[in-house]
PDB file of C-alpha atoms in Angstrom:
ATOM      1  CA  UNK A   1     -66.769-123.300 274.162  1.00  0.00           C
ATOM      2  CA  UNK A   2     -66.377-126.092 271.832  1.00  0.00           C
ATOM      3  CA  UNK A   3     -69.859-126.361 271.529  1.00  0.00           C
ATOM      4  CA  UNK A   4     -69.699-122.773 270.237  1.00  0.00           C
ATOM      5  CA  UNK A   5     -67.241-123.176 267.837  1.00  0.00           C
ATOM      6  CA  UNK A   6     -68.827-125.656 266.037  1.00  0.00           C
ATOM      7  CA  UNK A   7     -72.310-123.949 266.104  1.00  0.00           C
ATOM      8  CA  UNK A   8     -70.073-121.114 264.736  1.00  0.00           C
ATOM      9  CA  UNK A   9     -68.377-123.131 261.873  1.00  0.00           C
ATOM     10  CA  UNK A  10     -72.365-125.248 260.951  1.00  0.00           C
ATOM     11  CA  UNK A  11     -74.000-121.335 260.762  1.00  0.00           C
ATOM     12  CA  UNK A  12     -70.882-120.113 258.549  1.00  0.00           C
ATOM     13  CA  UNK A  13     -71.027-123.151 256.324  1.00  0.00           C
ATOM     14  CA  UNK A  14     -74.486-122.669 256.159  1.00  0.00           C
ATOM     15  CA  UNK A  15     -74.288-118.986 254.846  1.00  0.00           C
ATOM     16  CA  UNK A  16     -71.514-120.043 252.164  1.00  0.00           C
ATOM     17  CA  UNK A  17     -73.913-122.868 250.577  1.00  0.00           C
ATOM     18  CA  UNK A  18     -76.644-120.769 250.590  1.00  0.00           C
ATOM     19  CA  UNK A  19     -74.320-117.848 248.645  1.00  0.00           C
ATOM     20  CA  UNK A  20     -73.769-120.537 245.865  1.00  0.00           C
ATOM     21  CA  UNK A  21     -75.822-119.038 243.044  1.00  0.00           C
ATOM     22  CA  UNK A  22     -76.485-120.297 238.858  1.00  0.00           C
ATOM     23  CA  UNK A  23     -78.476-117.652 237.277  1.00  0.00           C
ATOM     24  CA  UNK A  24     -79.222-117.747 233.458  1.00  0.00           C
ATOM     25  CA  UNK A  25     -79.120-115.143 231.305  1.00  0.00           C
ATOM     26  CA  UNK A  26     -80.796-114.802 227.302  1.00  0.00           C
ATOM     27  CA  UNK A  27     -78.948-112.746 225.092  1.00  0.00           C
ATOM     28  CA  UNK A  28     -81.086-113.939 221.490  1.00  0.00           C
ATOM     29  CA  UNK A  29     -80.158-113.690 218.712  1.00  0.00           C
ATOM     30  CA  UNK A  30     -76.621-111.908 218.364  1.00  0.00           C
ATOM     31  CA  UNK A  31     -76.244-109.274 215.542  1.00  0.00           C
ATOM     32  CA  UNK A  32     -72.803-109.098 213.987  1.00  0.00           C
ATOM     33  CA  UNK A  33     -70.364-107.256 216.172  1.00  0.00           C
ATOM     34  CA  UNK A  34     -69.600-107.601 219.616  1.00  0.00           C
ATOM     35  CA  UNK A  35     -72.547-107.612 222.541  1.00  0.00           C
ATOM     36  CA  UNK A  36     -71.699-107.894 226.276  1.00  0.00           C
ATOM     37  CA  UNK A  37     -73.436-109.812 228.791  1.00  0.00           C
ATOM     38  CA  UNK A  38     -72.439-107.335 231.241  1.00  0.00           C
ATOM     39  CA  UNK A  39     -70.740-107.479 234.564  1.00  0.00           C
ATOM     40  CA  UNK A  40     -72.444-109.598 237.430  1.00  0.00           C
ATOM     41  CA  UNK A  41     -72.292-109.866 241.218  1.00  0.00           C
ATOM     42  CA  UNK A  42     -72.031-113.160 242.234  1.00  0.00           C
ATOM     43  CA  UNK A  43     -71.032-114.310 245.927  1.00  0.00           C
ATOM     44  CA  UNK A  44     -69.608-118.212 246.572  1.00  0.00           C
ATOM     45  CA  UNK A  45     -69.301-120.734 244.495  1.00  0.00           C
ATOM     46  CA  UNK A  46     -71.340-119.638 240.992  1.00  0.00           C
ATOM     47  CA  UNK A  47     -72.253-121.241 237.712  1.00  0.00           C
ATOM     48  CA  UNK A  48     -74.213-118.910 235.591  1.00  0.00           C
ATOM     49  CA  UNK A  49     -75.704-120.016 232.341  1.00  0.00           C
ATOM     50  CA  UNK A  50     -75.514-117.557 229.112  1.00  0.00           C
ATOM     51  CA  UNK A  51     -78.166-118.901 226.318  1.00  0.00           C
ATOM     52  CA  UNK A  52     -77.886-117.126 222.599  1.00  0.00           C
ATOM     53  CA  UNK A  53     -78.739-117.773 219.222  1.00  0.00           C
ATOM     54  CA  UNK A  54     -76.478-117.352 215.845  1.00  0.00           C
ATOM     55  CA  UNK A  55     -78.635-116.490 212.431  1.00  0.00           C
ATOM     56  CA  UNK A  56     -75.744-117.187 210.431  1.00  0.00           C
ATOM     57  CA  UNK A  57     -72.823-119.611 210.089  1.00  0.00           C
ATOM     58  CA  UNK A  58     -70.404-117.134 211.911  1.00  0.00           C
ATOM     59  CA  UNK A  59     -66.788-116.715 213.744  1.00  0.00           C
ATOM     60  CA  UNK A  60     -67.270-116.393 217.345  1.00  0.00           C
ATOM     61  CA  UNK A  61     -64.792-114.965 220.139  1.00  0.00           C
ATOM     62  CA  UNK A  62     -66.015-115.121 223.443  1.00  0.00           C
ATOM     63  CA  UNK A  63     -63.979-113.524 226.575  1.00  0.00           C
ATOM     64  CA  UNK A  64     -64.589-113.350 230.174  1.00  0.00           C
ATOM     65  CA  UNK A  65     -62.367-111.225 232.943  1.00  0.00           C
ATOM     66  CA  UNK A  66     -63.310-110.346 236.815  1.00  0.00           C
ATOM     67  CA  UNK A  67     -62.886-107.588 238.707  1.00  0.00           C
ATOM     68  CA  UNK A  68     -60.352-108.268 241.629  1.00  0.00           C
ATOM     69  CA  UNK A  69     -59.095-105.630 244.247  1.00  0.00           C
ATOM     70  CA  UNK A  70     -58.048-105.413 247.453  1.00  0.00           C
ATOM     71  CA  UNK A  71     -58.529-103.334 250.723  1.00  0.00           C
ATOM     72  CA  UNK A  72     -56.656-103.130 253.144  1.00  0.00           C
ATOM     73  CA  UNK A  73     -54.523-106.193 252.225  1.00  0.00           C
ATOM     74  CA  UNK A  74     -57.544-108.030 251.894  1.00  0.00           C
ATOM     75  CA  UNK A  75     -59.758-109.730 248.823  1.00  0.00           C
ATOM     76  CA  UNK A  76     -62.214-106.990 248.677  1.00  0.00           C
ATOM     77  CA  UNK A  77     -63.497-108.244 245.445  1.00  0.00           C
ATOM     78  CA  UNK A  78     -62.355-111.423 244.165  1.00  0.00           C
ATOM     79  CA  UNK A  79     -63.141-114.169 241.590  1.00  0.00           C
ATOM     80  CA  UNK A  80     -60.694-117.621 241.480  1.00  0.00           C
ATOM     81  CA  UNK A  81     -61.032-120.028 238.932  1.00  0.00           C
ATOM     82  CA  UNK A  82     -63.181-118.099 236.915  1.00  0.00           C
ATOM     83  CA  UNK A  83     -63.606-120.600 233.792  1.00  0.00           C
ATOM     84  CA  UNK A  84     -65.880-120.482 230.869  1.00  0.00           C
ATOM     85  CA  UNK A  85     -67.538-123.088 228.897  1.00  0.00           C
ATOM     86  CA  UNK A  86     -68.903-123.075 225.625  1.00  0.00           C
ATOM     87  CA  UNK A  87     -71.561-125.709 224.533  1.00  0.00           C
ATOM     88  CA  UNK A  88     -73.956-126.305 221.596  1.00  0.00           C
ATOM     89  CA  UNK A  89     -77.946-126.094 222.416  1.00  0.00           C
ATOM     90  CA  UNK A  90     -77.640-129.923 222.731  1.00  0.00           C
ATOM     91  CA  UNK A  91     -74.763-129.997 225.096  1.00  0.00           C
ATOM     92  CA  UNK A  92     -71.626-130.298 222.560  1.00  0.00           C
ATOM     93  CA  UNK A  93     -68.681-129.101 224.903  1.00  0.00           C
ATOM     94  CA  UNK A  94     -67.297-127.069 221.822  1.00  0.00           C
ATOM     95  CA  UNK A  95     -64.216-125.554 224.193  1.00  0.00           C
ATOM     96  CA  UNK A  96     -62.972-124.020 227.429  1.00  0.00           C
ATOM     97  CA  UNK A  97     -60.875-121.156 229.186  1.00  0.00           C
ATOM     98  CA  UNK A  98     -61.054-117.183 229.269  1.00  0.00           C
ATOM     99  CA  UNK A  99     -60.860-116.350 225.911  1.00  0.00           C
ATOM    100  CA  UNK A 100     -62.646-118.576 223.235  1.00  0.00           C
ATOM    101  CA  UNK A 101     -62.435-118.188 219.374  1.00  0.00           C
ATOM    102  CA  UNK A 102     -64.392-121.091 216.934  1.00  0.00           C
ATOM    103  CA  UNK A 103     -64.793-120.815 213.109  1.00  0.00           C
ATOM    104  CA  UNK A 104     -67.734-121.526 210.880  1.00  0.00           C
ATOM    105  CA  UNK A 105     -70.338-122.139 213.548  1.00  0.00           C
ATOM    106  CA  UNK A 106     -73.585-122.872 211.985  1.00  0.00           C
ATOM    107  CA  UNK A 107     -76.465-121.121 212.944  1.00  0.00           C
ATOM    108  CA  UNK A 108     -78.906-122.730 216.179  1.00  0.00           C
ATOM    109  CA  UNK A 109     -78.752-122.090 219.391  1.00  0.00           C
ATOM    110  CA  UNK A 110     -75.536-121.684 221.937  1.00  0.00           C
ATOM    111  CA  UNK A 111     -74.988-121.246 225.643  1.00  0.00           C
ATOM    112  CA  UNK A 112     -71.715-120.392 227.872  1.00  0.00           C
ATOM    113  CA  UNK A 113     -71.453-121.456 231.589  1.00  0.00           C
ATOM    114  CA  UNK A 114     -69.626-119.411 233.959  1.00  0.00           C
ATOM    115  CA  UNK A 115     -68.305-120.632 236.861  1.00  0.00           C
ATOM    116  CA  UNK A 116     -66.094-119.844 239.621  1.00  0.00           C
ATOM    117  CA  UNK A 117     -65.663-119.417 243.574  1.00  0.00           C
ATOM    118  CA  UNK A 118     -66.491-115.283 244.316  1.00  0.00           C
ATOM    119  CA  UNK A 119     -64.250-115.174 247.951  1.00  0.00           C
ATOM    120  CA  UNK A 120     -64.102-111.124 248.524  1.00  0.00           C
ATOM    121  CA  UNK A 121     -65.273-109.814 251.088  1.00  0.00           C
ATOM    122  CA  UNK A 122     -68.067-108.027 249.019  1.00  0.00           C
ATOM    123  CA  UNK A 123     -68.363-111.461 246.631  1.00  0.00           C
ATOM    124  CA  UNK A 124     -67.131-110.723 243.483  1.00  0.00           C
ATOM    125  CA  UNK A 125     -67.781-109.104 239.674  1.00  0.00           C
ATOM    126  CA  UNK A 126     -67.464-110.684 236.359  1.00  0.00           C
ATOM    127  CA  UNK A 127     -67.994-109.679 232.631  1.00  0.00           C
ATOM    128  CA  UNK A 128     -67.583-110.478 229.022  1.00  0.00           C
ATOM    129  CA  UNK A 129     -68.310-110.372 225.462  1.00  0.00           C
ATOM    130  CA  UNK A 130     -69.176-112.457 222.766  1.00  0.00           C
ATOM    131  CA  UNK A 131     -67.824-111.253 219.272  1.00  0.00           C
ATOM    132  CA  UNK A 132     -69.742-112.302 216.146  1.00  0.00           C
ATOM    133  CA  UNK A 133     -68.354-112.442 212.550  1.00  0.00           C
ATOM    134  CA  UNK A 134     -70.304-113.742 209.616  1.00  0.00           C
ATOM    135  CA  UNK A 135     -69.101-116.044 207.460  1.00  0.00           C
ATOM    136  CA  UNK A 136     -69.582-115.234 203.727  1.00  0.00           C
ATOM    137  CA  UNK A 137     -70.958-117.957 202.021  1.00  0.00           C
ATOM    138  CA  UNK A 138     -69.038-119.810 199.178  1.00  0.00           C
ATOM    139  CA  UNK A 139     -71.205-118.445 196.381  1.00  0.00           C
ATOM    140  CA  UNK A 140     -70.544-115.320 197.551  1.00  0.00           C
ATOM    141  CA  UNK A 141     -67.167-115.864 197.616  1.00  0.00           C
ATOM    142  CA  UNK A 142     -66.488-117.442 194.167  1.00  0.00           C
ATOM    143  CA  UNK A 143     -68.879-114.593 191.997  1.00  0.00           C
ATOM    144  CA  UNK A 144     -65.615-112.393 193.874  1.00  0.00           C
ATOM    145  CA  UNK A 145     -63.228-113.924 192.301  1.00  0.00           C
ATOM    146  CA  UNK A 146     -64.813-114.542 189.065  1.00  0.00           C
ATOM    147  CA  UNK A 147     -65.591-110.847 188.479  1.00  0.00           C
ATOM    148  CA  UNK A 148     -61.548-110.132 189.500  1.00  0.00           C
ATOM    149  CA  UNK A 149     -60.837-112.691 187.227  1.00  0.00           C
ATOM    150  CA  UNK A 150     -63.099-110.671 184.874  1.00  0.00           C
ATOM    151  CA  UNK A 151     -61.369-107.223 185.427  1.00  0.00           C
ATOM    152  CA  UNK A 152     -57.911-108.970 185.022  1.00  0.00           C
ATOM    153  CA  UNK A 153     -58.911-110.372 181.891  1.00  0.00           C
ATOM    154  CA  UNK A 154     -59.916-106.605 180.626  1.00  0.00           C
ATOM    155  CA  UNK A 155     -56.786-104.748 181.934  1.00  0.00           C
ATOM    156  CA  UNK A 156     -54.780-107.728 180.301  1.00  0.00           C
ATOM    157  CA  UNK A 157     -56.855-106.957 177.028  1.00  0.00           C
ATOM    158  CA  UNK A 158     -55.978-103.243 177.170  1.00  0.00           C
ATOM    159  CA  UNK A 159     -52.329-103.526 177.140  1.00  0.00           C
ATOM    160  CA  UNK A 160     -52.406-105.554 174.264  1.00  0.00           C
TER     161      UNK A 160
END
């Protein structure tokens, strides 16, 4: 019997390191906007890799969730520690946790890992989206406020 029970606990360990999974996943280059990497089955422990590229110095907001239910009192489908990463092509940790916002990236290449333990009975689901808002550049921004200084200086001239 106890001979059983650990052949029974060697095959079940067995089966739960072979469910550990890292997939990668290229989005390119991201347009302004918001683009989702979709929502992935994973099973065990996971650590999948999204690679994508920003044009432009930008905003970015990147947010993951999973998709957790019972059955029957039980994890049907069920993600802990979910956790996301965000790193520079070169490895830069730039920042960590569900919900990610950074400011004047400059343009090159990105990637996110996604990790967590999938323990439903059916593994587990995940999703996100990455949010990406150009930056305008500073020439941009000072021929705007030279042409409302401009139109201020003809109203002002008007009254006069």
């Amino acid at each position: 019997m106890v001979k059983f029970l650990s052949s029974l606990a060697l095959a079940a360990g067995l089966v739960a390191s072979a469910s550990a999974g890292a997939a990668t996943y290229n989005l390119g280059t991201l347009p302004a906007g918001i683009t989702q990497f979709g929502v992935n089955q994973v099973s065990g422990s996971f650590s999948d890799t999204i690679d994508f590229t920003l044009s432009n110095m930008s905003t970015l907001s990147v947010g993951i969730g999973a998709l957790n239910f019972n059955l029957g009192g039980s994890p049907f489908k069920n993600i802990s520690n979910l956790d996301l990463t965000l790193h520079t092509a070169g490895g830069t940790d730039l920042g960590s946790g569900a919900d990610i916002t950074l400011h004047n990236l400059a343009a090159g290449g990105y990637y996110a890992i996604v990790s967590g333990n999938a323990n439903g009975a059916a593994g587990g689901e995940y999703g996100g989206a990455i949010s990406v808002s150009p930056v305008p550049e500073a020439g941009t921004v000072a021929m705007l406020l030279a042409g409302l200084g401009l139109l201020g200086y003809v109203v002002s001239r008007r009254k006069a």
